[in-house]
Amino acid sequence: MPNEALVVVDVQNDFCEGGALAVAGAHAVVPLVNRLIGRHDHVVLTQDWHPAGHASFASSWEGAEPFSSMRFPYGEQTLWPDHCVQGTPGADFHPELNVTKAQMIVRKGYHTGIDSYSAFRENDRMTRTGLDGYLKARGFTKLVFCGLALDYCVAWSAIDARQAGFDVAVVVEATAAIDLDDSRKRMMSDMRRAGINLNATA
């Protein structure tokens, strides 16, 4: 479809088994993601791209534990293990991911003091990546999402895309979830309420 783009979210080594912030089942979704890439003429990849010492890393705060929470100026922020640090193998795309068809790669999370789950807006909800402008300038009206992790970067991106006026579908079988404190169930509910199609298949 000429007005449809596939957005592949953060299929990077650190989010796959053996990585610094591994998502269970991540390796298994790569063939499904590749199948979706093969079926789409227009593909965008997103890439978590943190500087060393990023504020969202637990290691940046004395005594802080990974997966704990801290109050940031923009609200509650989960503190993560160091991951997807710029220029490291962990930040690279999964070696089996078909990146050849990507027409754009959007890097996010590179501002030291702000995390960025969404491919459209960082966690302060004000700093924009410019992706919505690019997609609208290209004439896309429908977006299909897949990748990692369902309950964080995929869901936040899909909801922001919906708020930006796009028709949005998420291929749930081509995602995997962190499921921190029941986050998978919560974000699935939030996506349904946003009017996102969760029944798309790979």
Short mmCIF file of C-alpha atoms in Angstrom, two decimals:
data_model
loop_
_atom_site.label_atom_id
_atom_site.label_comp_id
_atom_site.label_asym_id
_atom_site.label_seq_id
_atom_site.Cartn_x
_atom_site.Cartn_y
_atom_site.Cartn_z
CA MET A 1 0.00 0.00 0.00
CA PRO A 2 1.56 3.32 -1.04
CA ASN A 3 0.20 5.14 2.03
CA GLU A 4 1.40 2.52 4.56
CA ALA A 5 4.75 2.31 6.35
CA LEU A 6 6.19 -0.33 8.64
CA VAL A 7 7.94 0.96 11.77
CA VAL A 8 10.36 -1.59 13.26
CA VAL A 9 11.13 -0.60 16.84
CA ASP A 10 14.50 -1.19 18.53
CA VAL A 11 15.42 -4.70 17.32
CA GLN A 12 18.87 -4.31 18.84
CA ASN A 13 21.34 -6.69 20.45
CA ASP A 14 20.93 -5.36 23.98
CA PHE A 15 17.18 -6.08 23.88
CA CYS A 16 17.69 -9.67 22.71
CA GLU A 17 18.67 -12.72 24.73
CA GLY A 18 22.21 -12.28 26.02
CA GLY A 19 21.95 -8.48 25.88
CA ALA A 20 22.13 -5.99 28.71
CA LEU A 21 18.34 -5.48 28.84
CA ALA A 22 17.19 -8.74 27.31
CA VAL A 23 13.52 -9.20 26.48
CA ALA A 24 12.38 -12.81 26.74
CA GLY A 25 11.41 -14.15 23.32
CA ALA A 26 13.13 -11.38 21.38
CA HIS A 27 15.19 -13.67 19.13
CA ALA A 28 12.06 -15.56 18.13
CA VAL A 29 10.32 -12.49 16.72
CA VAL A 30 13.13 -11.51 14.34
CA PRO A 31 11.95 -13.86 11.54
CA LEU A 32 8.42 -12.46 11.90
CA VAL A 33 9.76 -8.91 11.74
CA ASN A 34 11.74 -9.83 8.63
CA ARG A 35 8.59 -11.27 7.06
CA LEU A 36 6.82 -7.95 7.67
CA ILE A 37 9.76 -6.04 6.20
CA GLY A 38 9.57 -8.23 3.12
CA ARG A 39 5.89 -7.41 2.68
CA HIS A 40 6.28 -3.63 2.98
CA ASP A 41 7.65 -1.19 0.44
CA HIS A 42 8.27 1.51 3.04
CA VAL A 43 10.23 0.68 6.18
CA VAL A 44 11.45 2.83 9.07
CA LEU A 45 13.75 1.50 11.80
CA THR A 46 14.12 3.01 15.25
CA GLN A 47 17.29 2.67 17.31
CA ASP A 48 17.78 3.33 21.02
CA TRP A 49 20.99 5.40 21.11
CA HIS A 50 22.07 6.44 24.61
CA PRO A 51 25.25 8.26 25.55
CA ALA A 52 27.33 6.65 28.30
CA GLY A 53 26.13 7.78 31.70
CA HIS A 54 22.57 8.42 30.53
CA ALA A 55 20.26 9.61 33.32
CA SER A 56 17.94 6.62 32.84
CA PHE A 57 20.74 4.19 33.75
CA ALA A 58 20.64 2.96 37.35
CA SER A 59 24.46 3.08 37.34
CA SER A 60 24.26 6.88 37.03
CA TRP A 61 22.73 7.16 40.52
CA GLU A 62 24.52 6.10 43.70
CA GLY A 63 22.75 3.19 45.35
CA ALA A 64 20.08 2.89 42.66
CA GLU A 65 19.01 -0.56 41.47
CA PRO A 66 17.97 -1.47 37.92
CA PHE A 67 14.19 -1.53 37.44
CA SER A 68 13.62 0.81 40.37
CA SER A 69 11.91 4.14 39.81
CA MET A 70 13.04 7.74 40.31
CA ARG A 71 11.26 11.06 40.04
CA PHE A 72 12.61 13.07 37.11
CA PRO A 73 11.57 16.65 36.23
CA TYR A 74 9.12 15.18 33.69
CA GLY A 75 7.70 12.48 36.01
CA GLU A 76 8.43 8.94 37.16
CA GLN A 77 11.27 7.27 35.30
CA THR A 78 12.24 3.60 35.44
CA LEU A 79 15.98 3.15 35.92
CA TRP A 80 17.43 0.59 33.55
CA PRO A 81 20.65 -1.39 33.26
CA ASP A 82 23.12 0.36 30.97
CA HIS A 83 21.99 -0.52 27.44
CA CYS A 84 22.24 0.54 23.79
CA VAL A 85 25.19 2.81 24.46
CA GLN A 86 26.22 4.70 21.34
CA GLY A 87 28.85 2.91 19.28
CA THR A 88 28.76 -0.35 21.26
CA PRO A 89 27.79 -3.80 19.88
CA GLY A 90 24.74 -3.78 22.15
CA ALA A 91 23.34 -0.79 20.28
CA ASP A 92 23.71 -2.50 16.90
CA PHE A 93 20.70 -3.99 15.16
CA HIS A 94 20.22 -7.74 15.58
CA PRO A 95 22.56 -9.38 13.03
CA GLU A 96 19.68 -11.28 11.39
CA LEU A 97 17.45 -8.22 11.01
CA ASN A 98 16.92 -7.28 7.36
CA VAL A 99 17.93 -3.62 7.44
CA THR A 100 18.48 -3.25 3.68
CA LYS A 101 14.96 -1.98 2.93
CA ALA A 102 15.02 0.70 5.64
CA GLN A 103 14.39 4.12 4.12
CA MET A 104 14.98 5.93 7.41
CA ILE A 105 16.59 5.14 10.77
CA VAL A 106 15.39 7.21 13.73
CA ARG A 107 17.72 7.34 16.71
CA LYS A 108 16.24 8.21 20.09
CA GLY A 109 17.33 8.56 23.69
CA TYR A 110 20.47 10.52 22.86
CA HIS A 111 19.64 13.48 25.14
CA THR A 112 21.53 12.71 28.34
CA GLY A 113 18.81 13.78 30.76
CA ILE A 114 15.68 12.46 28.99
CA ASP A 115 14.73 8.90 28.20
CA SER A 116 12.80 8.18 25.01
CA TYR A 117 10.47 5.20 24.70
CA SER A 118 8.45 6.66 21.83
CA ALA A 119 9.82 7.12 18.33
CA PHE A 120 7.84 10.38 18.15
CA ARG A 121 8.28 12.15 21.50
CA GLU A 122 10.78 11.73 24.30
CA ASN A 123 9.64 11.00 27.84
CA ASP A 124 9.24 14.67 28.72
CA ARG A 125 6.46 14.49 26.08
CA MET A 126 7.70 17.79 24.60
CA THR A 127 10.96 16.95 22.82
CA ARG A 128 10.05 15.64 19.37
CA THR A 129 12.07 13.38 17.08
CA GLY A 130 10.56 14.75 13.85
CA LEU A 131 9.33 11.32 12.74
CA ASP A 132 5.69 12.40 12.41
CA GLY A 133 6.71 15.25 10.09
CA TYR A 134 8.76 12.89 7.93
CA LEU A 135 5.95 10.36 7.65
CA LYS A 136 3.34 12.99 6.83
CA ALA A 137 5.60 14.62 4.26
CA ARG A 138 5.94 11.21 2.59
CA GLY A 139 2.15 10.91 2.45
CA PHE A 140 1.79 7.95 4.81
CA THR A 141 -1.52 7.68 6.66
CA LYS A 142 -1.29 4.13 8.04
CA LEU A 143 1.52 2.79 10.24
CA VAL A 144 2.21 -0.80 11.25
CA PHE A 145 4.43 -1.39 14.28
CA CYS A 146 6.50 -4.37 15.42
CA GLY A 147 9.68 -4.92 17.45
CA LEU A 148 10.85 -4.41 21.02
CA ALA A 149 9.57 -4.06 23.58
CA LEU A 150 5.81 -4.29 23.21
CA ASP A 151 4.98 -2.68 26.54
CA TYR A 152 7.47 0.19 26.30
CA CYS A 153 8.86 1.52 23.04
CA VAL A 154 6.36 -0.19 20.72
CA ALA A 155 3.29 0.82 22.73
CA TRP A 156 4.44 4.40 23.41
CA SER A 157 5.30 4.84 19.73
CA ALA A 158 1.98 3.41 18.56
CA ILE A 159 -0.05 5.59 20.94
CA ASP A 160 1.86 8.71 19.90
CA ALA A 161 1.31 7.81 16.24
CA ARG A 162 -2.40 7.53 16.90
CA GLN A 163 -2.40 10.94 18.62
CA ALA A 164 -0.58 12.36 15.60
CA GLY A 165 -3.50 11.28 13.42
CA PHE A 166 -2.24 8.06 11.85
CA ASP A 167 -4.24 4.86 11.42
CA VAL A 168 -2.20 2.43 13.55
CA ALA A 169 -1.82 -1.33 13.83
CA VAL A 170 0.53 -3.36 16.03
CA VAL A 171 1.53 -6.89 15.02
CA VAL A 172 1.64 -8.31 18.54
CA GLU A 173 3.08 -11.66 17.46
CA ALA A 174 6.09 -9.79 16.04
CA THR A 175 6.86 -8.19 19.41
CA ALA A 176 8.06 -9.30 22.84
CA ALA A 177 7.37 -7.65 26.19
CA ILE A 178 9.46 -6.80 29.25
CA ASP A 179 6.32 -7.11 31.42
CA LEU A 180 7.60 -5.12 34.39
CA ASP A 181 4.91 -4.83 37.09
CA ASP A 182 2.20 -6.09 34.72
CA SER A 183 3.16 -3.52 32.09
CA ARG A 184 2.17 -5.75 29.17
CA LYS A 185 -1.48 -5.98 30.23
CA ARG A 186 -1.61 -2.27 31.08
CA MET A 187 -0.16 -1.09 27.78
CA MET A 188 -2.29 -3.49 25.72
CA SER A 189 -5.32 -1.92 27.39
CA ASP A 190 -4.00 1.60 26.72
CA MET A 191 -3.46 0.77 23.05
CA ARG A 192 -6.98 -0.62 22.69
CA ARG A 193 -8.41 2.54 24.25
CA ALA A 194 -6.38 4.62 21.78
CA GLY A 195 -8.09 2.84 18.87
CA ILE A 196 -5.08 0.82 17.77
CA ASN A 197 -5.64 -2.38 15.81
CA LEU A 198 -3.99 -5.20 17.78
CA ASN A 199 -5.21 -8.00 15.50
CA ALA A 200 -2.78 -7.50 12.61
CA THR A 201 -0.73 -10.57 11.71
CA ALA A 202 2.71 -11.30 10.33
#
